Short mmCIF file of C-alpha atoms in Angstrom, two decimals:
data_model
loop_
_atom_site.label_atom_id
_atom_site.label_comp_id
_atom_site.label_asym_id
_atom_site.label_seq_id
_atom_site.Cartn_x
_atom_site.Cartn_y
_atom_site.Cartn_z
CA MET N 1 64.20 109.15 83.38
CA THR N 2 67.29 107.18 84.43
CA VAL N 3 66.78 104.94 87.03
CA GLU N 4 69.69 103.39 89.27
CA PRO N 5 68.50 100.36 91.18
CA ALA N 6 70.23 98.72 93.63
CA THR N 7 71.59 95.99 91.44
CA ALA N 8 73.30 98.43 89.21
CA PRO N 9 76.74 97.42 88.67
CA GLN N 10 79.60 98.75 91.12
CA PRO N 11 83.15 98.97 91.12
CA ALA N 12 84.87 95.63 91.67
CA VAL N 13 88.03 94.99 93.69
CA ASP N 14 89.43 98.67 93.73
CA VAL N 15 90.75 101.20 96.11
CA ASP N 16 87.65 103.34 96.16
CA ASP N 17 85.14 100.64 97.06
CA ALA N 18 82.94 101.18 100.22
CA HIS N 19 83.92 99.18 103.47
CA PRO N 20 81.60 97.00 105.17
CA SER N 21 79.48 98.19 107.99
CA LEU N 22 81.01 97.37 111.37
CA GLU N 23 77.47 96.67 112.79
CA ASP N 24 76.94 93.93 110.21
CA GLU N 25 77.75 90.65 111.60
CA GLU N 26 77.49 88.67 108.48
CA PRO N 27 81.06 88.03 107.05
CA ARG N 28 81.94 90.17 103.99
CA GLY N 29 84.44 90.72 101.49
CA THR N 30 87.13 87.95 100.82
CA ARG N 31 90.93 87.50 101.60
CA LEU N 32 91.80 88.52 98.14
CA ASP N 33 89.89 91.96 98.95
CA ALA N 34 91.88 92.46 102.17
CA TRP N 35 95.07 91.57 100.22
CA TRP N 36 94.31 93.99 97.24
CA SER N 37 93.43 96.80 99.71
CA TRP N 38 96.88 96.31 101.66
CA THR N 39 98.57 96.16 98.40
CA LEU N 40 97.02 99.61 97.18
CA ARG N 41 97.54 101.04 100.74
CA THR N 42 99.50 104.16 99.68
CA PRO N 43 98.76 106.95 97.24
CA LEU N 44 101.83 106.15 95.25
CA ARG N 45 100.68 102.36 94.64
CA GLN N 46 97.17 103.41 93.63
CA ARG N 47 98.50 106.01 91.19
CA LEU N 48 100.85 103.18 89.72
CA TRP N 49 97.68 100.71 89.41
CA TYR N 50 95.70 103.62 88.10
CA TRP N 51 98.03 104.14 85.04
CA GLY N 52 99.85 100.83 85.17
CA GLY N 53 97.03 98.49 84.81
CA PRO N 54 95.85 100.02 81.40
CA LEU N 55 99.29 100.53 80.08
CA GLY N 56 100.03 96.68 80.95
CA VAL N 57 97.22 95.71 78.82
CA THR N 58 98.23 98.12 76.10
CA LEU N 59 101.61 96.62 76.04
CA LEU N 60 100.02 93.17 76.03
CA ALA N 61 97.96 94.13 72.77
CA LEU N 62 101.03 95.62 71.32
CA ILE N 63 102.98 92.42 71.56
CA LEU N 64 100.14 90.34 70.23
CA ARG N 65 99.52 92.73 67.26
CA THR N 66 103.20 93.12 66.03
CA TRP N 67 104.58 89.73 67.01
CA ASP N 68 105.80 88.42 63.71
CA LEU N 69 103.74 91.02 61.81
CA GLY N 70 105.52 90.63 58.63
CA ASN N 71 104.24 87.01 58.13
CA PRO N 72 103.28 86.35 55.67
CA HIS N 73 105.22 88.28 53.08
CA SER N 74 102.66 88.55 50.62
CA LEU N 75 99.40 91.04 50.01
CA VAL N 76 96.65 89.26 51.84
CA PHE N 77 93.08 89.61 51.29
CA ASP N 78 92.08 93.69 50.48
CA GLU N 79 95.61 94.73 51.09
CA THR N 80 96.02 94.40 47.72
CA PHE N 81 94.10 97.61 47.37
CA TYR N 82 94.78 99.36 50.47
CA VAL N 83 98.37 98.81 50.84
CA LYS N 84 99.25 100.13 47.41
CA ASP N 85 96.72 102.86 47.38
CA GLY N 86 98.56 104.14 50.62
CA TRP N 87 101.83 104.01 48.91
CA THR N 88 100.60 105.93 45.97
CA LEU N 89 98.62 108.44 48.11
CA TRP N 90 102.00 109.52 49.84
CA HIS N 91 103.77 109.85 46.58
CA ASN N 92 100.94 111.19 43.94
CA GLY N 93 98.46 112.71 46.40
CA TYR N 94 95.66 110.17 45.19
CA GLU N 95 95.37 106.73 44.60
CA SER N 96 97.00 105.37 41.63
CA THR N 97 96.99 102.51 39.07
CA TRP N 98 99.35 99.75 39.03
CA PRO N 99 100.37 96.90 36.50
CA ALA N 100 98.45 93.72 36.07
CA ASP N 101 101.10 91.67 38.12
CA ALA N 102 101.82 94.48 40.43
CA ASP N 103 101.16 92.27 43.93
CA GLN N 104 104.02 90.04 43.27
CA GLN N 105 106.44 92.68 42.03
CA PHE N 106 105.41 94.79 45.11
CA ALA N 107 106.08 91.91 47.19
CA ALA N 108 109.32 91.37 45.71
CA GLY N 109 110.40 94.76 46.55
CA LYS N 110 109.72 96.86 43.25
CA THR N 111 107.36 99.22 45.01
CA ASN N 112 107.76 102.32 42.64
CA ILE N 113 106.13 100.68 39.66
CA PHE N 114 102.88 102.45 39.80
CA ASN N 115 101.37 104.86 37.43
CA ASP N 116 100.32 108.42 37.32
CA ALA N 117 96.92 107.64 36.16
CA ALA N 118 94.19 107.53 39.10
CA GLU N 119 92.50 104.74 40.27
CA TYR N 120 88.83 104.74 40.84
CA VAL N 121 88.39 103.96 44.51
CA VAL N 122 85.05 103.84 46.79
CA HIS N 123 86.51 104.68 50.12
CA PRO N 124 87.73 108.02 51.63
CA PRO N 125 91.48 108.34 51.99
CA LEU N 126 92.45 108.38 55.58
CA GLY N 127 92.89 104.97 56.56
CA LYS N 128 95.06 104.54 53.56
CA TRP N 129 97.17 107.60 54.51
CA ILE N 130 97.68 105.74 58.00
CA ILE N 131 98.72 102.39 56.16
CA GLY N 132 100.98 104.49 53.80
CA ALA N 133 102.53 106.25 56.96
CA GLY N 134 104.07 102.84 58.00
CA MET N 135 105.48 102.40 54.57
CA MET N 136 106.92 106.02 54.65
CA LEU N 137 108.67 105.46 57.98
CA PHE N 138 109.93 101.81 57.45
CA GLY N 139 110.12 101.15 53.70
CA ALA N 140 107.56 99.71 51.60
CA ASP N 141 109.80 96.60 50.77
CA ASN N 142 108.71 94.66 53.87
CA SER N 143 105.37 93.36 54.92
CA PHE N 144 106.08 94.64 58.47
CA SER N 145 105.68 98.31 57.29
CA TRP N 146 102.47 97.26 55.32
CA ARG N 147 100.74 96.67 58.71
CA ILE N 148 102.40 98.32 61.45
CA GLY N 149 100.05 101.58 61.03
CA THR N 150 96.97 99.60 61.63
CA ALA N 151 98.60 97.54 64.49
CA VAL N 152 99.32 100.95 66.30
CA VAL N 153 95.85 101.99 65.70
CA GLY N 154 94.31 98.52 66.88
CA THR N 155 96.68 98.68 70.15
CA LEU N 156 95.67 102.14 70.96
CA GLY N 157 91.97 101.11 70.58
CA VAL N 158 92.74 98.61 73.48
CA LEU N 159 94.02 101.59 75.67
CA LEU N 160 90.95 103.72 74.66
CA ILE N 161 88.53 101.03 75.48
CA THR N 162 90.42 100.66 78.97
CA LEU N 163 90.03 104.22 79.75
CA ILE N 164 86.50 104.37 78.60
CA ALA N 165 85.37 101.32 80.84
CA ARG N 166 87.20 102.75 83.83
CA ARG N 167 85.48 106.06 83.34
CA LEU N 168 81.93 104.40 82.80
CA PHE N 169 82.21 101.90 85.63
CA HIS N 170 84.26 104.06 88.10
CA SER N 171 86.74 101.06 88.56
CA THR N 172 90.35 100.47 87.24
CA LEU N 173 90.07 96.86 87.56
CA ILE N 174 86.95 96.61 85.41
CA GLY N 175 88.54 98.90 82.95
CA VAL N 176 91.54 96.57 82.91
CA ILE N 177 89.26 93.52 82.28
CA ALA N 178 87.68 95.31 79.41
CA GLY N 179 90.83 96.22 77.78
CA PHE N 180 92.41 92.71 78.53
CA LEU N 181 89.35 90.98 76.74
CA PHE N 182 89.76 93.34 73.71
CA ALA N 183 93.55 92.68 73.64
CA ILE N 184 93.24 88.98 73.58
CA ASP N 185 90.34 88.54 71.43
CA GLY N 186 91.25 86.81 67.77
CA HIS N 187 88.94 89.11 65.69
CA ALA N 188 90.78 92.44 67.17
CA ILE N 189 94.01 90.75 66.70
CA VAL N 190 93.66 89.75 63.04
CA LEU N 191 92.14 93.33 61.99
CA SER N 192 95.10 94.99 63.63
CA ARG N 193 97.69 92.61 61.92
CA VAL N 194 96.60 93.09 58.32
CA GLY N 195 96.66 96.23 56.29
CA LEU N 196 92.81 97.01 56.04
CA LEU N 197 90.67 100.03 56.79
CA ASP N 198 88.37 98.58 59.37
CA VAL N 199 90.22 98.66 62.70
CA SER N 200 90.76 102.63 61.99
CA VAL N 201 86.88 102.70 61.54
CA MET N 202 86.65 101.08 64.93
CA PHE N 203 89.23 103.43 66.61
CA PHE N 204 88.01 106.79 65.44
CA GLY N 205 84.39 105.47 66.32
CA LEU N 206 85.40 104.47 69.86
CA LEU N 207 87.08 107.74 70.20
CA GLY N 208 84.07 109.80 69.49
CA PHE N 209 82.00 107.48 71.92
CA GLY N 210 84.39 108.32 74.46
CA ALA N 211 84.18 111.88 73.98
CA MET N 212 80.09 111.80 74.00
CA LEU N 213 80.78 110.01 77.53
CA LEU N 214 82.79 112.84 78.88
CA ASP N 215 80.30 115.24 77.15
CA ARG N 216 77.32 113.86 79.17
CA THR N 217 78.92 114.67 82.61
CA TRP N 218 80.32 118.17 81.31
CA THR N 219 77.07 119.22 79.96
CA GLU N 220 75.03 118.33 83.04
CA ARG N 221 77.49 119.87 85.47
CA ARG N 222 77.23 123.20 83.22
CA LEU N 223 73.55 123.17 83.18
CA SER N 224 73.39 122.76 86.95
CA ARG N 225 75.78 125.73 87.53
CA ALA N 226 73.96 127.92 85.09
CA LEU N 227 70.56 127.36 87.01
CA GLU N 228 72.24 127.83 90.25
CA ARG N 229 73.72 131.11 89.19
CA ARG N 230 70.30 132.03 87.78
CA ALA N 231 68.68 131.22 91.21
CA LEU N 232 71.00 133.34 92.96
CA GLU N 233 70.53 136.42 90.43
CA ARG N 234 66.80 135.86 90.84
CA GLY N 235 66.55 135.51 94.49
CA THR N 236 63.02 134.72 95.38
CA ASP N 237 61.47 135.84 91.98
CA ALA N 238 61.23 132.43 90.17
CA GLY N 239 60.25 134.20 87.11
CA PRO N 240 58.36 132.72 84.18
CA PRO N 241 58.81 129.21 83.27
CA ASP N 242 61.32 129.02 80.39
CA TRP N 243 63.84 126.56 78.29
CA GLY N 244 66.76 126.92 80.72
CA PRO N 245 70.23 128.01 79.38
CA ALA N 246 71.80 127.37 76.12
CA LEU N 247 75.24 125.92 76.04
CA TRP N 248 77.69 127.08 73.52
CA TRP N 249 80.83 125.76 74.97
CA ARG N 250 80.69 122.08 74.89
CA PRO N 251 84.50 120.96 73.94
CA TRP N 252 83.69 117.05 74.13
CA LEU N 253 80.78 117.46 71.78
CA MET N 254 83.16 119.24 69.46
CA ALA N 255 85.75 116.37 70.02
CA ALA N 256 82.97 113.89 69.08
CA GLY N 257 82.22 115.62 65.96
CA LEU N 258 85.92 115.73 65.09
CA SER N 259 86.22 111.78 65.77
CA PHE N 260 83.07 111.09 63.79
CA GLY N 261 84.49 112.99 60.99
CA LEU N 262 87.65 110.98 61.03
CA MET N 263 85.68 107.82 61.29
CA SER N 264 83.69 108.97 58.10
CA ALA N 265 87.12 109.92 56.40
CA VAL N 266 87.95 106.03 56.79
CA LYS N 267 84.71 104.73 55.71
CA TRP N 268 81.28 106.38 55.22
CA SER N 269 79.77 104.19 57.96
CA GLY N 270 81.02 106.89 60.21
CA LEU N 271 77.96 108.92 59.03
CA PHE N 272 75.72 106.28 61.12
CA MET N 273 77.70 107.09 64.42
CA LEU N 274 77.73 110.67 63.81
CA THR N 275 73.77 110.82 63.20
CA ALA N 276 73.25 108.23 66.18
CA PHE N 277 75.14 110.20 68.59
CA GLY N 278 73.78 113.46 67.43
CA ILE N 279 70.22 112.34 68.32
CA TYR N 280 71.69 110.80 71.63
CA ALA N 281 73.08 114.43 72.46
CA VAL N 282 69.39 115.73 72.01
CA VAL N 283 68.08 113.12 74.26
CA VAL N 284 70.59 113.31 76.77
CA ASP N 285 70.19 117.17 76.94
CA ALA N 286 66.38 116.67 77.34
CA LEU N 287 66.82 114.25 80.22
CA ALA N 288 69.31 116.35 82.09
CA ARG N 289 66.93 119.45 81.76
CA ARG N 290 64.14 117.35 83.07
CA ARG N 291 66.16 116.05 86.24
CA LEU N 292 66.96 119.64 86.79
CA GLY N 293 63.29 120.93 86.85
CA ILE N 294 63.43 122.99 83.66
CA PRO N 295 59.60 123.26 82.71
CA PHE N 296 59.93 123.06 78.90
CA TRP N 297 62.75 120.55 78.96
CA ALA N 298 61.75 118.66 75.72
CA SER N 299 61.36 121.62 73.35
CA ALA N 300 64.18 123.19 74.92
CA ALA N 301 66.42 120.41 74.02
CA ILE N 302 64.99 120.13 70.62
CA LEU N 303 64.47 123.81 69.41
CA LYS N 304 67.10 125.51 71.39
CA GLN N 305 70.00 123.56 72.47
CA GLY N 306 69.51 120.97 69.73
CA PRO N 307 70.40 123.70 66.78
CA ILE N 308 73.53 124.72 68.67
CA SER N 309 74.79 121.18 69.39
CA PHE N 310 74.30 120.41 65.68
CA LEU N 311 76.57 123.48 65.00
CA LEU N 312 79.01 122.56 67.45
CA MET N 313 79.18 118.86 65.91
CA VAL N 314 78.44 118.63 62.26
CA PRO N 315 80.50 121.31 60.80
CA ILE N 316 83.69 120.21 62.57
CA ALA N 317 82.92 116.41 61.13
CA VAL N 318 82.36 117.84 57.72
CA ALA N 319 85.43 120.01 57.79
CA THR N 320 87.77 117.08 59.04
CA TYR N 321 86.07 114.85 56.38
CA LEU N 322 87.01 117.43 53.71
CA ALA N 323 90.49 117.67 55.09
CA SER N 324 91.28 113.97 54.45
CA TRP N 325 90.93 114.84 50.71
CA THR N 326 93.75 117.26 51.01
CA GLY N 327 95.86 115.40 48.43
CA TRP N 328 93.08 115.00 46.00
CA PHE N 329 92.53 118.76 46.23
CA LEU N 330 96.13 119.75 45.92
CA THR N 331 96.73 117.74 42.85
CA SER N 332 95.16 117.67 39.32
CA GLY N 333 95.34 113.91 38.67
CA GLY N 334 92.88 112.30 41.23
CA TYR N 335 90.02 110.48 40.04
CA TYR N 336 87.15 113.00 38.72
CA ARG N 337 89.34 115.84 39.86
CA THR N 338 88.50 117.86 36.95
CA TRP N 339 85.23 116.71 36.08
CA ALA N 340 83.52 119.87 36.68
CA ASN N 341 85.86 121.63 34.09
CA GLU N 342 84.80 119.54 31.19
CA PRO N 343 82.18 121.06 28.85
CA GLY N 344 78.59 120.73 29.99
CA GLN N 345 79.33 119.19 33.39
CA ALA N 346 79.63 122.12 35.86
CA TRP N 347 76.31 122.95 37.85
CA THR N 348 74.25 125.93 36.66
CA GLY N 349 71.53 127.94 38.21
CA PRO N 350 71.66 128.58 42.10
CA LEU N 351 74.73 126.35 42.82
CA ALA N 352 76.94 127.81 39.92
CA TRP N 353 79.10 129.51 42.42
CA VAL N 354 80.25 126.35 44.16
CA PRO N 355 83.90 125.65 43.23
CA HIS N 356 84.46 123.38 40.68
CA SER N 357 86.72 121.08 42.96
CA LEU N 358 83.82 120.70 45.26
CA GLN N 359 81.49 119.82 42.29
CA SER N 360 83.92 117.19 41.16
CA LEU N 361 84.14 115.63 44.55
CA TRP N 362 80.47 115.63 45.00
CA HIS N 363 80.18 114.01 41.49
CA TYR N 364 82.88 111.40 42.80
CA HIS N 365 80.83 110.93 46.03
CA SER N 366 77.65 110.09 44.03
CA GLU N 367 79.17 107.76 41.65
CA ALA N 368 80.99 105.86 44.68
CA TYR N 369 77.75 105.73 46.63
CA GLY N 370 75.97 104.00 43.69
CA TRP N 371 78.65 101.57 43.43
CA ASN N 372 78.58 100.79 47.09
CA VAL N 373 74.96 100.32 47.46
CA GLY N 374 74.71 98.35 44.27
CA LEU N 375 77.59 95.86 45.10
CA HIS N 376 75.90 92.46 44.81
CA THR N 377 78.88 90.50 43.49
CA PRO N 378 78.81 86.88 45.07
CA HIS N 379 82.05 86.14 47.27
CA PRO N 380 82.70 82.98 49.15
CA TYR N 381 83.07 84.83 52.21
CA GLN N 382 80.32 87.25 52.36
CA ALA N 383 78.23 87.44 55.38
CA ASN N 384 74.74 88.84 55.79
CA PRO N 385 74.74 91.23 58.55
CA LEU N 386 71.68 89.40 60.14
CA THR N 387 74.25 86.58 61.11
CA TRP N 388 77.07 88.87 62.23
CA LEU N 389 76.16 88.53 66.03
CA PHE N 390 76.24 84.60 65.63
CA MET N 391 79.59 84.54 63.77
CA VAL N 392 78.44 82.43 61.17
CA ARG N 393 80.75 83.07 58.26
CA PRO N 394 84.13 84.47 59.43
CA THR N 395 86.47 85.91 56.75
CA SER N 396 89.54 83.96 55.81
CA MET N 397 92.24 86.59 54.94
CA TYR N 398 94.85 84.18 53.72
CA TYR N 399 95.17 80.43 53.32
CA LEU N 400 98.29 78.48 52.01
CA GLY N 401 98.06 74.51 52.18
CA THR N 402 101.45 72.78 52.07
CA ASP N 403 102.88 69.32 52.01
CA ALA N 404 105.94 67.60 52.95
CA LYS N 405 107.67 68.60 49.38
CA SER N 406 107.11 72.20 50.29
CA GLY N 407 108.14 72.50 53.83
CA CYS N 408 105.81 70.72 56.05
CA ASN N 409 106.84 68.34 58.69
CA VAL N 410 104.10 66.22 58.18
CA SER N 411 101.65 65.07 55.30
CA ALA N 412 99.75 68.37 55.06
CA CYS N 413 99.95 71.66 56.83
CA SER N 414 97.90 74.89 56.81
CA ASP N 415 98.90 78.55 56.95
CA ALA N 416 95.87 80.54 57.84
CA ILE N 417 94.59 83.90 58.94
CA THR N 418 91.06 83.88 59.61
CA SER N 419 89.22 86.53 61.58
CA ILE N 420 87.52 84.18 63.95
CA ALA N 421 86.93 85.98 67.26
CA ASN N 422 87.79 84.17 70.31
CA PRO N 423 84.60 82.22 70.52
CA ILE N 424 84.39 82.24 74.41
CA ILE N 425 84.58 85.85 74.56
CA TRP N 426 82.39 86.74 71.40
CA TYR N 427 79.42 84.39 72.28
CA ALA N 428 79.50 85.68 75.91
CA ALA N 429 79.53 89.34 74.60
CA VAL N 430 76.47 88.46 72.45
CA ILE N 431 74.56 86.89 75.34
CA ALA N 432 75.47 89.97 77.52
CA LEU N 433 74.15 92.21 74.75
CA PHE N 434 70.79 90.91 74.80
CA TYR N 435 70.73 90.85 78.62
CA LEU N 436 71.55 94.67 78.26
CA VAL N 437 68.43 95.18 76.05
CA TYR N 438 66.44 93.55 78.60
CA ARG N 439 67.90 95.53 81.35
CA LEU N 440 67.34 98.68 79.61
CA ALA N 441 63.71 97.80 79.07
CA ARG N 442 63.39 97.26 83.08
CA TYR N 443 65.75 99.72 84.80
CA ARG N 444 66.66 102.29 82.23
CA GLU N 445 69.97 102.48 83.36
CA TRP N 446 72.06 105.13 81.44
CA ARG N 447 75.23 103.20 81.43
CA VAL N 448 73.15 100.51 79.53
CA GLY N 449 71.56 102.85 77.10
CA PHE N 450 75.01 104.26 76.35
CA ILE N 451 76.66 100.97 75.54
CA LEU N 452 73.58 100.14 73.41
CA MET N 453 73.87 103.38 71.62
CA GLY N 454 77.19 102.13 70.38
CA MET N 455 75.68 99.05 68.69
CA VAL N 456 73.07 101.32 67.42
CA GLY N 457 75.23 103.56 65.45
CA ALA N 458 77.86 100.81 64.38
CA TYR N 459 75.53 98.07 63.65
CA LEU N 460 71.86 98.61 63.15
CA PRO N 461 72.30 100.65 60.01
CA TRP N 462 73.83 97.66 58.30
CA LEU N 463 70.63 95.73 58.45
CA ALA N 464 69.26 97.89 55.71
CA TYR N 465 71.98 96.33 53.24
CA THR N 466 71.30 92.74 53.90
CA ASN N 467 71.40 92.14 50.04
CA ARG N 468 74.72 93.86 49.66
CA THR N 469 78.00 91.88 49.61
CA VAL N 470 79.39 92.61 53.11
CA PHE N 471 81.84 90.72 55.63
CA GLN N 472 81.94 89.51 59.02
CA PHE N 473 85.02 91.45 59.65
CA TYR N 474 83.13 94.65 59.37
CA THR N 475 82.00 93.86 62.85
CA ILE N 476 85.23 95.27 64.45
CA ALA N 477 83.27 98.68 64.31
CA PHE N 478 80.99 97.59 67.05
CA GLU N 479 83.14 94.86 68.85
CA PRO N 480 84.18 97.34 71.62
CA TYR N 481 80.53 97.87 72.56
CA LEU N 482 80.06 94.13 72.71
CA ILE N 483 83.32 93.95 74.97
CA LEU N 484 81.79 96.60 77.21
CA ALA N 485 78.26 94.72 77.40
CA LEU N 486 80.33 92.05 78.62
CA THR N 487 82.25 93.92 80.92
CA PHE N 488 79.00 95.31 82.47
CA VAL N 489 77.91 91.71 83.23
CA ILE N 490 81.32 90.62 84.77
CA ALA N 491 81.00 93.72 86.91
CA LEU N 492 77.54 92.60 88.09
CA ILE N 493 78.98 88.98 88.70
CA LEU N 494 82.07 90.30 90.83
CA GLY N 495 79.79 92.29 92.84
CA ARG N 496 81.32 94.61 95.53
CA ARG N 497 83.88 94.10 98.07
CA ASP N 498 81.30 94.67 100.95
CA ASP N 499 79.26 91.94 99.49
CA PRO N 500 78.51 88.91 101.60
CA THR N 501 81.67 86.65 101.42
CA TRP N 502 79.80 83.79 99.77
CA ARG N 503 78.47 86.06 97.11
CA ARG N 504 81.76 87.75 96.56
CA THR N 505 83.76 84.57 96.52
CA ARG N 506 81.25 83.03 93.92
CA GLY N 507 81.54 86.18 91.79
CA ILE N 508 85.36 86.28 91.69
CA GLY N 509 85.50 82.58 90.91
CA VAL N 510 83.16 82.73 88.12
CA ALA N 511 84.76 85.70 86.70
CA GLY N 512 88.23 84.22 87.19
CA VAL N 513 87.28 80.87 85.48
CA PHE N 514 85.78 82.77 82.62
CA LEU N 515 89.00 84.93 81.98
CA ILE N 516 91.36 81.76 82.34
CA VAL N 517 89.05 79.77 79.81
CA SER N 518 89.08 82.91 77.50
CA VAL N 519 93.04 82.81 77.57
CA LEU N 520 93.59 79.25 76.97
CA VAL N 521 91.00 79.76 73.68
CA THR N 522 93.27 82.63 72.76
CA VAL N 523 96.28 80.35 73.14
CA PHE N 524 94.55 77.68 71.03
CA PHE N 525 93.36 79.76 68.11
CA TRP N 526 96.50 81.89 67.99
CA PRO N 527 97.75 80.15 64.98
CA LEU N 528 94.84 80.75 62.94
CA TRP N 529 95.09 84.58 63.64
CA THR N 530 98.79 84.86 62.70
CA GLY N 531 99.50 82.61 59.98
CA GLU N 532 101.60 80.21 61.56
CA ARG N 533 102.25 76.90 60.00
CA ILE N 534 100.46 74.10 61.61
CA PRO N 535 99.26 70.40 60.70
CA PHE N 536 96.12 70.40 58.59
CA TRP N 537 94.70 68.09 61.34
CA TYR N 538 95.08 70.79 64.07
CA TRP N 539 93.68 73.54 61.42
CA GLN N 540 90.64 71.18 61.42
CA LEU N 541 90.32 70.98 65.25
CA HIS N 542 89.32 74.95 65.13
CA ILE N 543 86.32 74.54 62.58
CA TRP N 544 83.82 74.40 65.36
CA LEU N 545 80.84 75.43 62.84
CA PRO N 546 81.02 73.83 59.18
CA SER N 547 80.58 77.49 57.72
CA TRP N 548 83.96 78.50 59.44
CA ARG N 549 85.83 76.63 56.41
#
């Protein structure tokens, strides 16, 4: 059962905080609280803050993610795959092959030199459709268009985490702090400024996370109302103990299925989130039924509501995933597209009725899965998932060393794009994460459990692939939940506006200093996130760990 201790985080400086008791002689609140309350004294100003705060940090995120987005004008890291794949998807309906020297020609504006032959790829198409959409809008001959799709998705992720945090903590200020931290973090900035898939994985996973948050409240209210109606109908006749009502209309659960289906349509790791929150839905339903006094709450959640929740969530996710392959289905040139049509390949027996297109797609997936789990090729920037939380080996997306003869104003310069997170934000968030694990064990707060469930779905499954070639930048999928963990702790530190003045002043001071230092570190690391040309010695100042080279 969820326990809400007195120390649970409360809204910080916001319009809906409680006012101190007039009978309490100890000074409470601060002058800043009084000024904030005066500033938001009218309903119009409250509405302006309610929407202006989230939109403000979103605008900041947009600027940081699009400023000089076309630099460098070359395909960096895995853009060599996803940018070109996105372009051919919009032309052929499937990923196609390119000449051997395609990167240089593509960057030079020769973008239609692709072939009709299918390319073997191991990730679903949705993320590449998004990247390709930017090129269809702005032309494939400029590097801005290669990256604008992911920049927009990354910016929307900031808006989304702001709204989720506001809902989770019932405070616009705390929501804005969460969005601000995500907006200025270097890892999120870098992954939003390159044409890779992982920021789309993050966004759709976070979208499903938000839908599950809304479903939690929706479900408990519907259960409560259904029980109230039943009590009115029965009157004094309590009736035999039962499982309680079944809920067939759960729109937010269906929205979560849609979101996790979209996540899976970018990378298969979305299946982890779908599974984790499918289980979470059953557990939350069981606890809600227990709180409402339903006798057979556990069996009801598993045997009655559980199958219904599965039908509301999973088929939508599967249909959404298959829809992302529309281009492959509607054309005949995709890789393995006609595999089942070849002699001796089609299924026989009870599954012979399955359309050849689905048989071919299944074969494609089985081959791609084998490739993915068997990927053990050494890479200089591979990072074991056990080290991800400690940011031991950030991924270098791009590096160019220059000297005075090639445009450098000093003896040696560096142009770098490295997915180093803001160290102050990242390591503070990791510490907050471990604190939340402790706090869940001690207090069993539902907010803590919900945040940690995001980590369970987006991070823990990767620990089964410690021998596979994987990278630190995959952590963007679970970074929002690290930010939410940090935001939770900041909310605790800030306290409430009716706290004693000494405590409130200290909380605002600590939180304020942390935010200021985070901004300064972002300014310091900015050149390493955006490919700006800097002296080599200045680049070296950012190598805080030897493994960051």
